[in-house]
mmCIF file of C-alpha atoms in Angstrom:
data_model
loop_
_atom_site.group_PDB
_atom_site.id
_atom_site.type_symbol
_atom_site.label_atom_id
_atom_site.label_comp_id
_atom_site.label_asym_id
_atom_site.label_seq_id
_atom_site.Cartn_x
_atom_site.Cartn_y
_atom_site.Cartn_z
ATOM 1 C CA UNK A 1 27.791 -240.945 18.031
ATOM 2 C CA UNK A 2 29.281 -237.804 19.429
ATOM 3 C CA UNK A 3 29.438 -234.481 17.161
ATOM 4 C CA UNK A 4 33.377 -233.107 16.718
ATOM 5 C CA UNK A 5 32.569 -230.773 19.533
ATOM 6 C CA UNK A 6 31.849 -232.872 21.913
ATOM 7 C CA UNK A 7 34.424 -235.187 21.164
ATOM 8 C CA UNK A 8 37.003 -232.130 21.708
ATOM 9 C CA UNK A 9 35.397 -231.223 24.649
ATOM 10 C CA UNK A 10 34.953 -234.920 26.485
ATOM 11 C CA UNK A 11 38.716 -235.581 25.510
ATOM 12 C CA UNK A 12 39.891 -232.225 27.113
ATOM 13 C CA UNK A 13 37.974 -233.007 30.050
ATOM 14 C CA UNK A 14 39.988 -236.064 30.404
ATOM 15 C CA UNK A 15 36.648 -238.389 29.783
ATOM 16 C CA UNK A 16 35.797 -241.285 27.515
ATOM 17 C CA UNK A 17 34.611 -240.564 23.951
ATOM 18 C CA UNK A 18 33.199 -242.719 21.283
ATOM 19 C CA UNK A 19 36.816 -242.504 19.237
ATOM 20 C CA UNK A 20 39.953 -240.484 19.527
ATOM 21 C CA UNK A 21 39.123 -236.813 18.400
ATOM 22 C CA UNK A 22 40.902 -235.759 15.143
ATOM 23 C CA UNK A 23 42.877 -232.154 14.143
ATOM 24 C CA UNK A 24 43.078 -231.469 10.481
ATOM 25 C CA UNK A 25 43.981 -228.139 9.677
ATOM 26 C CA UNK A 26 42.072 -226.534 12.698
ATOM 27 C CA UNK A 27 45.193 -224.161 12.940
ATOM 28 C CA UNK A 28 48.180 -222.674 11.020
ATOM 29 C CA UNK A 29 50.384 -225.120 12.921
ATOM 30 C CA UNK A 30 48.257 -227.896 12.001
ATOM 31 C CA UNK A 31 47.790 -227.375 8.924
ATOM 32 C CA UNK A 32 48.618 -228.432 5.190
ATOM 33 C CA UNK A 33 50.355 -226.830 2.484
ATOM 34 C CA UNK A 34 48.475 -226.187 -0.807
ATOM 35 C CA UNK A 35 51.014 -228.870 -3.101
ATOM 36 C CA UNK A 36 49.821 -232.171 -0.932
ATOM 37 C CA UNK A 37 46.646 -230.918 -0.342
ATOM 38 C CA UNK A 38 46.257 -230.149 -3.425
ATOM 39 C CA UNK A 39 47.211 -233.676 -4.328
ATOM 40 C CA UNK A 40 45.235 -235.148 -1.557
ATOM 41 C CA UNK A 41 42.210 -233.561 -3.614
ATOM 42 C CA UNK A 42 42.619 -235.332 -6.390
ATOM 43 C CA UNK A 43 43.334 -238.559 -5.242
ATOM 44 C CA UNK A 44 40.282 -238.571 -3.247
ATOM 45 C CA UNK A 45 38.514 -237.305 -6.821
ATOM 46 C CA UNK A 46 37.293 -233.835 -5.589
ATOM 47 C CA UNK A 47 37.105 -231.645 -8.433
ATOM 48 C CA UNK A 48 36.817 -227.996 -8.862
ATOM 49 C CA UNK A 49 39.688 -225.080 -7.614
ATOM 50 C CA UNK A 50 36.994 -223.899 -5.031
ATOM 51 C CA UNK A 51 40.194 -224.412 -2.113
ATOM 52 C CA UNK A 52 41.537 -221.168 -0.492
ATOM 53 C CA UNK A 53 45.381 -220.187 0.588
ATOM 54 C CA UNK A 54 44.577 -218.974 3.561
ATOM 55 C CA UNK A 55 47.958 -218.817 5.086
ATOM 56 C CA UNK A 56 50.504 -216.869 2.685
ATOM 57 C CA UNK A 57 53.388 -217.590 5.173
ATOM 58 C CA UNK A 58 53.231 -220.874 5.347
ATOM 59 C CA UNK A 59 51.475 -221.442 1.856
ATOM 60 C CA UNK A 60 48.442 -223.501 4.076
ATOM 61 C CA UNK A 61 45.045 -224.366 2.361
ATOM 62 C CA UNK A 62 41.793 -224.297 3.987
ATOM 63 C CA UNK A 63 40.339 -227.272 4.059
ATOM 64 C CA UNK A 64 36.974 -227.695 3.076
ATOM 65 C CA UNK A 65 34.231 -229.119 4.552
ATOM 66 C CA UNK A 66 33.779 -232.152 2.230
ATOM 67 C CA UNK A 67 37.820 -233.351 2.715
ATOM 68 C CA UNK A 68 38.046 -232.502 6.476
ATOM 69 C CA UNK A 69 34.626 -235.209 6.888
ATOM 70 C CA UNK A 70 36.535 -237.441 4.834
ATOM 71 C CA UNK A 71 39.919 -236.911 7.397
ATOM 72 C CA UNK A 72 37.270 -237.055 10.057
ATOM 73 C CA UNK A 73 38.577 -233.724 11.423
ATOM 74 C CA UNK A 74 36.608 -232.462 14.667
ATOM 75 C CA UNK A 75 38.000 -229.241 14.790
ATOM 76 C CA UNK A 76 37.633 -225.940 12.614
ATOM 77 C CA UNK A 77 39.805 -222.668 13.138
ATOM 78 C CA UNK A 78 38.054 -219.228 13.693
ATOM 79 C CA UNK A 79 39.884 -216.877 11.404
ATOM 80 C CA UNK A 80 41.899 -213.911 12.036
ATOM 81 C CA UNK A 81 41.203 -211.115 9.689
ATOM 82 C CA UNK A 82 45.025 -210.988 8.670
ATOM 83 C CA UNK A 83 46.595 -213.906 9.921
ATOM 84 C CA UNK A 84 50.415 -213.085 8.472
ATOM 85 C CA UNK A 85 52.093 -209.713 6.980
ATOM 86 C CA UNK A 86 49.249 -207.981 7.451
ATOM 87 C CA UNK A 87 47.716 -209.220 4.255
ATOM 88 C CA UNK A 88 43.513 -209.622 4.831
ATOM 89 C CA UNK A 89 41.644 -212.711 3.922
ATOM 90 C CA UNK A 90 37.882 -211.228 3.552
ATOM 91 C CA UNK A 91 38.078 -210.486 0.019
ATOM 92 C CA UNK A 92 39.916 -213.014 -2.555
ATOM 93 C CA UNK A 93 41.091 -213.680 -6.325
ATOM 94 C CA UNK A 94 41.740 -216.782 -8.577
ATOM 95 C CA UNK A 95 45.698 -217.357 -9.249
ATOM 96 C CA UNK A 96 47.795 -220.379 -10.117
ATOM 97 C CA UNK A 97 50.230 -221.637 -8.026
ATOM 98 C CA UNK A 98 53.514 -223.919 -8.374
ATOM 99 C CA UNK A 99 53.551 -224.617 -11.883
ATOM 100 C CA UNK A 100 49.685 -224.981 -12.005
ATOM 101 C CA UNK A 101 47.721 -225.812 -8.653
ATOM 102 C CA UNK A 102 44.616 -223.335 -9.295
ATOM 103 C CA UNK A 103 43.213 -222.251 -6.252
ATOM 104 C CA UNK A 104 41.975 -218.727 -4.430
ATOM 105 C CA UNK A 105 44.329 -216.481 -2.876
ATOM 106 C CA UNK A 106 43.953 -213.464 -0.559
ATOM 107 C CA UNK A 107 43.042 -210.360 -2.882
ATOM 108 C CA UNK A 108 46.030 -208.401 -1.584
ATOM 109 C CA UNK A 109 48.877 -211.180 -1.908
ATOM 110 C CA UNK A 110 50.628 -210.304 -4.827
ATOM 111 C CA UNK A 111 54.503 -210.979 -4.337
ATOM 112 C CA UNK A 112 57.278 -209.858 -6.696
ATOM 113 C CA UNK A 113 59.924 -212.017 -8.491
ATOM 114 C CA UNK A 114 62.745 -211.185 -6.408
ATOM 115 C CA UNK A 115 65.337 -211.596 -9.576
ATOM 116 C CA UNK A 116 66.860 -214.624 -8.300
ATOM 117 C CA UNK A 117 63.862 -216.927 -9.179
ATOM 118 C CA UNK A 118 61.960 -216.426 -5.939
ATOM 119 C CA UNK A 119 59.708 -214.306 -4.805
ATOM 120 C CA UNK A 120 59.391 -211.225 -2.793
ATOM 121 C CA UNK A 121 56.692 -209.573 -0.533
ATOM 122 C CA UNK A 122 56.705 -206.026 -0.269
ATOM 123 C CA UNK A 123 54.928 -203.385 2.069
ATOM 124 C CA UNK A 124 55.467 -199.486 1.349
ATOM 125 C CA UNK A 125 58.508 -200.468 -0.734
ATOM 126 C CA UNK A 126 60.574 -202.557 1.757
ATOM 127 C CA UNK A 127 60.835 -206.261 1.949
ATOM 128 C CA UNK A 128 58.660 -208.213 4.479
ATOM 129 C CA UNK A 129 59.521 -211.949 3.099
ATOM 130 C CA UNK A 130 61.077 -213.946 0.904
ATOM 131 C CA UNK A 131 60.673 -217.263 -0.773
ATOM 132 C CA UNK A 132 64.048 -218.771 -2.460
ATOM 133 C CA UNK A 133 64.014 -220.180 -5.811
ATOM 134 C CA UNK A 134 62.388 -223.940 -5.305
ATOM 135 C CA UNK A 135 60.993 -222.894 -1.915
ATOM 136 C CA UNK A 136 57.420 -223.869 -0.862
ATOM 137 C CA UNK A 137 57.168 -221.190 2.074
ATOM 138 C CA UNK A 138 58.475 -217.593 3.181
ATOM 139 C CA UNK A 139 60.958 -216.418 6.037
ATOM 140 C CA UNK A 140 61.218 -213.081 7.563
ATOM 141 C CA UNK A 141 62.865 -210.484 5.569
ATOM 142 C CA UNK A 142 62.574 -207.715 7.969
ATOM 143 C CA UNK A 143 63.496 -207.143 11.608
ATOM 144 C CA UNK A 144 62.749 -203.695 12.777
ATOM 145 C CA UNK A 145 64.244 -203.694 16.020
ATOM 146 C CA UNK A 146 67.580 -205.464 14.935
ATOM 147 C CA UNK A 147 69.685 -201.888 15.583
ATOM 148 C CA UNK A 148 67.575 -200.944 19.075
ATOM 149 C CA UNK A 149 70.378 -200.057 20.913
ATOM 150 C CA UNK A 150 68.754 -198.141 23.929
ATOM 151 C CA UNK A 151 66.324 -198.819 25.966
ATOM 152 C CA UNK A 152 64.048 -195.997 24.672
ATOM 153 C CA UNK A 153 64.235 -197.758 20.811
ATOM 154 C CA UNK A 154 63.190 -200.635 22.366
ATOM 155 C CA UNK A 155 59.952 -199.690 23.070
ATOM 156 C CA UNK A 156 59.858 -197.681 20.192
ATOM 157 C CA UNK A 157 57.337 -199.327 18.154
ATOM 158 C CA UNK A 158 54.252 -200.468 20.562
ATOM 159 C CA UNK A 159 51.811 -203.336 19.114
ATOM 160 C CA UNK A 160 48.430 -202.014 18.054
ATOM 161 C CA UNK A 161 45.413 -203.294 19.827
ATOM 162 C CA UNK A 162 42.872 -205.584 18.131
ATOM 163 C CA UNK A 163 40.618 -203.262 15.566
ATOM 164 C CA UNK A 164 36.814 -203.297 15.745
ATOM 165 C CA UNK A 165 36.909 -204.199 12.527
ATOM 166 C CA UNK A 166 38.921 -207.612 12.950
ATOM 167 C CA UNK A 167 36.534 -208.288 16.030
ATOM 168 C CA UNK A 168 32.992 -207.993 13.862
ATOM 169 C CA UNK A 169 34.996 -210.207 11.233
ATOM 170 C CA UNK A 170 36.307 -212.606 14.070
ATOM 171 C CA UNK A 171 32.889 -212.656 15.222
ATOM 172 C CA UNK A 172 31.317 -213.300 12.081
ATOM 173 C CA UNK A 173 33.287 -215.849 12.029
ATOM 174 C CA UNK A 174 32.633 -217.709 15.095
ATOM 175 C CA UNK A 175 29.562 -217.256 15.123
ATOM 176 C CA UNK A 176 28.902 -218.861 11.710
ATOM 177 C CA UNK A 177 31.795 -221.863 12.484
ATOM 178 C CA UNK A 178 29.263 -222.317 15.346
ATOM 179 C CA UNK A 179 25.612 -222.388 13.588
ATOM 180 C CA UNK A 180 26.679 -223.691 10.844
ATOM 181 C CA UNK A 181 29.448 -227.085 12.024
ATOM 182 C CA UNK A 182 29.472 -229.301 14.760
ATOM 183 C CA UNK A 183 33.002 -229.116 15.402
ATOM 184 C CA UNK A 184 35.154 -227.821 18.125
ATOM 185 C CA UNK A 185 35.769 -224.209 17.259
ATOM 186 C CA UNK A 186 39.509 -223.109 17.506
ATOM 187 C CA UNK A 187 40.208 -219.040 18.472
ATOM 188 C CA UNK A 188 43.880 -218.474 16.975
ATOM 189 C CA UNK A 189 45.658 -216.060 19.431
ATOM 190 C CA UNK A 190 49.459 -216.332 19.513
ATOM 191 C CA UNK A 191 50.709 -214.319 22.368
ATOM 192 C CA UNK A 192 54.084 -215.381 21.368
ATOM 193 C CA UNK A 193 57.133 -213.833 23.649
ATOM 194 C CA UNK A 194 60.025 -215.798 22.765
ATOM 195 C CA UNK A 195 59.091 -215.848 19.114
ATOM 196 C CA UNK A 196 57.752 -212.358 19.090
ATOM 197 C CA UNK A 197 61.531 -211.536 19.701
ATOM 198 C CA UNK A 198 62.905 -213.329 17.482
ATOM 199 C CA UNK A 199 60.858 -211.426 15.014
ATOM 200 C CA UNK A 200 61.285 -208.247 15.667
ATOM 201 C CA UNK A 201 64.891 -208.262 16.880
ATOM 202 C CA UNK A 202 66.392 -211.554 14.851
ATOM 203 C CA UNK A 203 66.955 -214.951 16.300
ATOM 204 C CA UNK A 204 70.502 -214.050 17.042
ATOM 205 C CA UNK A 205 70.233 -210.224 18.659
ATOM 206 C CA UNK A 206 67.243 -211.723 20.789
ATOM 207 C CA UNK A 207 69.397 -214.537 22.193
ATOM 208 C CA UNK A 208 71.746 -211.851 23.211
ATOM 209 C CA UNK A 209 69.554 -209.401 24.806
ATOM 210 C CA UNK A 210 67.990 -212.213 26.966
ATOM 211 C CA UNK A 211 71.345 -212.774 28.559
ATOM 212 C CA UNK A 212 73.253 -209.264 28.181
ATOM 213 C CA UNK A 213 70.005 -206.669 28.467
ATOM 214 C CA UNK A 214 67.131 -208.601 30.854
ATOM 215 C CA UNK A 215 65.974 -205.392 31.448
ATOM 216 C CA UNK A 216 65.432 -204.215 27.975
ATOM 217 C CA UNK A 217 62.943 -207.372 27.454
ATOM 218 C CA UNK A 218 61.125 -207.227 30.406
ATOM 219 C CA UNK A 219 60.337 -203.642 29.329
ATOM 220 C CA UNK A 220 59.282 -205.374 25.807
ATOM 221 C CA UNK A 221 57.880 -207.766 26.865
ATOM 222 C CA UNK A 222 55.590 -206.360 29.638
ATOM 223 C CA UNK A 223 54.591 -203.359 26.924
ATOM 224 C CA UNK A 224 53.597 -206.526 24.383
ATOM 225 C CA UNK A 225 52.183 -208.607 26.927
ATOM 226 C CA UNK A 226 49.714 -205.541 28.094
ATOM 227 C CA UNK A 227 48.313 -205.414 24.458
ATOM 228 C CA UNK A 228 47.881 -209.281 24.340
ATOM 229 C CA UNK A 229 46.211 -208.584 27.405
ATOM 230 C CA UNK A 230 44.065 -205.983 26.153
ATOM 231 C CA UNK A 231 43.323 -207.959 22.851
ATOM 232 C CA UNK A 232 42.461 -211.105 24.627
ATOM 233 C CA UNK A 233 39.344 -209.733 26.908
ATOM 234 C CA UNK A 234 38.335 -207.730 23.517
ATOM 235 C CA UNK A 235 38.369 -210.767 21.451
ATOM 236 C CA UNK A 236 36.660 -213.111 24.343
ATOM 237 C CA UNK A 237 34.157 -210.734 25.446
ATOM 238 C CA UNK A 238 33.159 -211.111 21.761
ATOM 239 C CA UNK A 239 33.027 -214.732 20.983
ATOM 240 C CA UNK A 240 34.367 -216.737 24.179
ATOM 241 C CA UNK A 241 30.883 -218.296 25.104
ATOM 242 C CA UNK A 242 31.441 -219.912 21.543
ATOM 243 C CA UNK A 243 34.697 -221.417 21.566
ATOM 244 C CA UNK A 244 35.816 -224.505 22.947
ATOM 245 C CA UNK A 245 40.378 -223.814 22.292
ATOM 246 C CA UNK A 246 42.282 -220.963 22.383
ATOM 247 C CA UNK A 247 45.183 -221.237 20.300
ATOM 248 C CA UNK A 248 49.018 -219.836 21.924
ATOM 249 C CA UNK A 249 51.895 -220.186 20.110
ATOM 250 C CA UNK A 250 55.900 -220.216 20.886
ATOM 251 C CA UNK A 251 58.145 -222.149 19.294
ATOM 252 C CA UNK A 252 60.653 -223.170 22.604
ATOM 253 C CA UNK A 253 62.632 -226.251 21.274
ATOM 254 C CA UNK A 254 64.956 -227.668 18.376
ATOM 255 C CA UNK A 255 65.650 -231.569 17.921
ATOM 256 C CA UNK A 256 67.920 -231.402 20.004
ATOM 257 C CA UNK A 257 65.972 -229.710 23.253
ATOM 258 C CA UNK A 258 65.241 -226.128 24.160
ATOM 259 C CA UNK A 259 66.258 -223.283 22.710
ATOM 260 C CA UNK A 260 66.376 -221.448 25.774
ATOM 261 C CA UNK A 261 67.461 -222.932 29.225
ATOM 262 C CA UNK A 262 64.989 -223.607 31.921
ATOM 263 C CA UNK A 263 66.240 -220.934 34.170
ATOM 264 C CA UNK A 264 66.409 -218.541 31.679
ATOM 265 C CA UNK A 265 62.063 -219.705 30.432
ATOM 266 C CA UNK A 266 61.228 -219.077 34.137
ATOM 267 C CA UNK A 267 62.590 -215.346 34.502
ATOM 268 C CA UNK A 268 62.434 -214.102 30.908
ATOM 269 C CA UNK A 269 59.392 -216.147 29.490
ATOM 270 C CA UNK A 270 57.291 -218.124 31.602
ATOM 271 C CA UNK A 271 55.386 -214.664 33.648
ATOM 272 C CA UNK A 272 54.516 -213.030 30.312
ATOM 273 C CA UNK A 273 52.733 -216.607 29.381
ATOM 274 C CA UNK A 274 51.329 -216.878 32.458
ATOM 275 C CA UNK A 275 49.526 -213.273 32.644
ATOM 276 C CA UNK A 276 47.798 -214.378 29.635
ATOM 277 C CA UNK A 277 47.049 -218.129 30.112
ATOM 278 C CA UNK A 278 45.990 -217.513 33.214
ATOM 279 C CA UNK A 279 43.837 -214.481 32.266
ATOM 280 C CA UNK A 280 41.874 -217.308 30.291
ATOM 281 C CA UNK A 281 41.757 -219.813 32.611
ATOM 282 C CA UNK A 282 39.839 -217.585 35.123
ATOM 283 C CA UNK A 283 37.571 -215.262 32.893
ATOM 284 C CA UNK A 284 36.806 -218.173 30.837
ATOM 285 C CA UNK A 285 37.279 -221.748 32.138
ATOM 286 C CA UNK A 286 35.558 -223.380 29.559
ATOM 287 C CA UNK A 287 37.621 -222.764 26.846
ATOM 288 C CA UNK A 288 41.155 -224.558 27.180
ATOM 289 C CA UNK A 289 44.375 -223.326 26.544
ATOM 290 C CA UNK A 290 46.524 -224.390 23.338
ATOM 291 C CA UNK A 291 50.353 -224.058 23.422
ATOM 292 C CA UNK A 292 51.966 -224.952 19.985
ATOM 293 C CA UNK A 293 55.765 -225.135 20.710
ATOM 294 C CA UNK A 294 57.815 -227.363 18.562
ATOM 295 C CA UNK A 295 60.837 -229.433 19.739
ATOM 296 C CA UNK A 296 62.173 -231.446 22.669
ATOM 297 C CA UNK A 297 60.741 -229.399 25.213
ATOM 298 C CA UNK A 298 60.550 -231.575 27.834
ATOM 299 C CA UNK A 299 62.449 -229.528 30.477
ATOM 300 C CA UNK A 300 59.951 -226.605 30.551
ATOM 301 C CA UNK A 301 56.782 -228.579 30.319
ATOM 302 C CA UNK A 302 56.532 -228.812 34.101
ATOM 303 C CA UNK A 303 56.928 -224.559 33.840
ATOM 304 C CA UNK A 304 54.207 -224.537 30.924
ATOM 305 C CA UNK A 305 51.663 -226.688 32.967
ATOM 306 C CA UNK A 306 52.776 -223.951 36.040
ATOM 307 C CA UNK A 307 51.764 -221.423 33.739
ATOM 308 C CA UNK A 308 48.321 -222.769 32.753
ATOM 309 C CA UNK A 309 48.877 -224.334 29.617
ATOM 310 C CA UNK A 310 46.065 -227.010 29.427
ATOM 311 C CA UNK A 311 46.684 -228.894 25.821
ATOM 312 C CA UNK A 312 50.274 -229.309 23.630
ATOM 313 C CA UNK A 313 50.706 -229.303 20.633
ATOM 314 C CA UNK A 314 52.531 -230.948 18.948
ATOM 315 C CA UNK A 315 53.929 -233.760 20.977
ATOM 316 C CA UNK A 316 56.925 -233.959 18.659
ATOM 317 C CA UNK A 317 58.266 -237.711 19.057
ATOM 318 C CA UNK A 318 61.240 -237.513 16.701
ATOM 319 C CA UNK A 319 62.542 -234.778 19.106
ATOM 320 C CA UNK A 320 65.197 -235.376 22.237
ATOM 321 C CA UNK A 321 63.134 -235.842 25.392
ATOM 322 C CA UNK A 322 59.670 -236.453 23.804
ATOM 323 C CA UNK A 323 59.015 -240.228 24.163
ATOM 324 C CA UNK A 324 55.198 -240.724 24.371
ATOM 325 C CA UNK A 325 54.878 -243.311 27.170
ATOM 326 C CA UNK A 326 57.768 -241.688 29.111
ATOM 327 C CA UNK A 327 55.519 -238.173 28.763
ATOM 328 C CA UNK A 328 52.951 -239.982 29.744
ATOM 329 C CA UNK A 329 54.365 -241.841 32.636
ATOM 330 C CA UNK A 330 55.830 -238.369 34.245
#
């Protein structure tokens, strides 16, 4: 009987393993929102509001080690200190949730009712995110580079690097995932490009300026890729002997196929993912590269595997382009 970690890493390698190895919640794209996992708790008769909401974006639990045997999840997620709006998940606080789920919740997340029966989330007085009346997640209240309008503004706001402080908690982490589990240990990264953009500029300006400024997002995207750059031999040097995935993420595709032509992923996208994926893939060979894009992206996958992306996630069936045995077959 192989342990979760070897089952990740036998399956990765593209050799047999005793059964097919299972993700539950390793990541915040796998992962499960705290109103069905909170009902998945108590239909398997687990009692107690021990559970954590890890991911305030998304509203994702953490699930714990007695439900993710039960799911017979071989993977675990290493996390990041503050894995969305900057909110940190070392120290935590009881709250209810939807009418009544009881669970913990990050000591700092503490939205506002936004007067409209949703809720609001707030740093130094401006909005960040909201979540509608009825809604079960936030979106992105704030762009701050929607009114760039030189090339100088563009580059206006630099991304930090990684703190010392996140890397002795990432460490901490990892290092106890890895003493203390058998199971494949997942490094969240990102080193999103396309949706980076979208976030900082708005899904609509960033369309634009990919077609009508190219230079402008090179110069972005070369300043952000140097920091992911910079963050990524930090955060290996660290704990890279002790992982087995390292998680990328950018979302390329709708239903209905890419977001983003081909041509326009090879000049605009595909070099800034490839400086990084490839930066892995040589410094540390062992540990396998993890693209989550969603949609029918099967145009750019040959251009992802160019790029060094090793594993896909997720292969999204319902979506145009994305049959199984024809992915397989090509």
């Amino acid at each position: 009987m192989m342990t979760g970690r070897e089952r990740v890493r036998e399956a990765l390698e593209h050799r047999p393993t005793d059964r097919l190895a299972i993700d539950f919640g390793g990541m915040r794209s796998t992962g499960i929102h705290v109103v069905p996992y909170d009902g998945l708790r108590r239909h398997l008769g687990l009692s107690g509001s021990g559970f954590r909401l890890y991911d305030v974006f998304q509203q994702l639990a953490e699930p714990e080690p007695a439900l993710l045997e039960r799911m017979g999840g071989d993977v675990v997620q290493a996390h990041r200190l503050h894995p969305a709006f900057g909110i940190r998940i070392d120290r935590w606080r009881e709250d209810t949730l939807y009418g009544g789920i009881r669970c913990q919740v990050p000591e700092g997340y503490r939205p506002e009712p936004d007067g409209q029966g949703g809720q609001v989330i707030r740093k130094d007085g401006k909005p960040l995110a909201r979540m509608p009346s009825g809604g079960y997640y936030f979106d992105l209240a704030e762009y701050p580079l929607a009114d760039a309008d030189s090339l100088d503004a563009v580059l206006s706001q630099p991304p930090e690097d990684v703190t010392e402080e996140e890397l002795d908690f990432l460490e901490a982490e990892v290092r106890g995932l890895y003493d203390g589990t058998d199971k494949a240990i997942l490094l969240p990264f990102g080193g999103n490009i396309l949706e980076a953009g979208e976030s900082v500029f708005g899904f609509g300006r960033f369309m634009e300026l990919l077609l009508l400024e190219p230079d402008w997002v090179h110069a972005w995207a070369r300043q952000l890729t140097a920091a992911y750059l910079r963050d990524l031999e930090k955060m290996l040097g660290r704990v890279g002997r002790y992982v087995q995935v390292i998680q990328f993420g950018d979302d390329l595709g709708s239903q209905q196929g890419p977001l983003i032509s081909p041509e326009t992923y090879r000049e605009m996208i595909q070099p800034y993912h490839a400086a990084q994926y490839q930066y892995v893939r040589r410094h540390w060979p062992e540990v396998k590269v993890f693209l989550h894009s969603c949609g029918g992206i099967r145009p750019l996958i040959p251009y992802l595997v160019e790029a060094g992306v090793q594993v896909l996630n997720p292969v999204q069936v319902s979506a145009e382009g994305m049959d199984p045995v024809a992915l397989k077959r090509d």
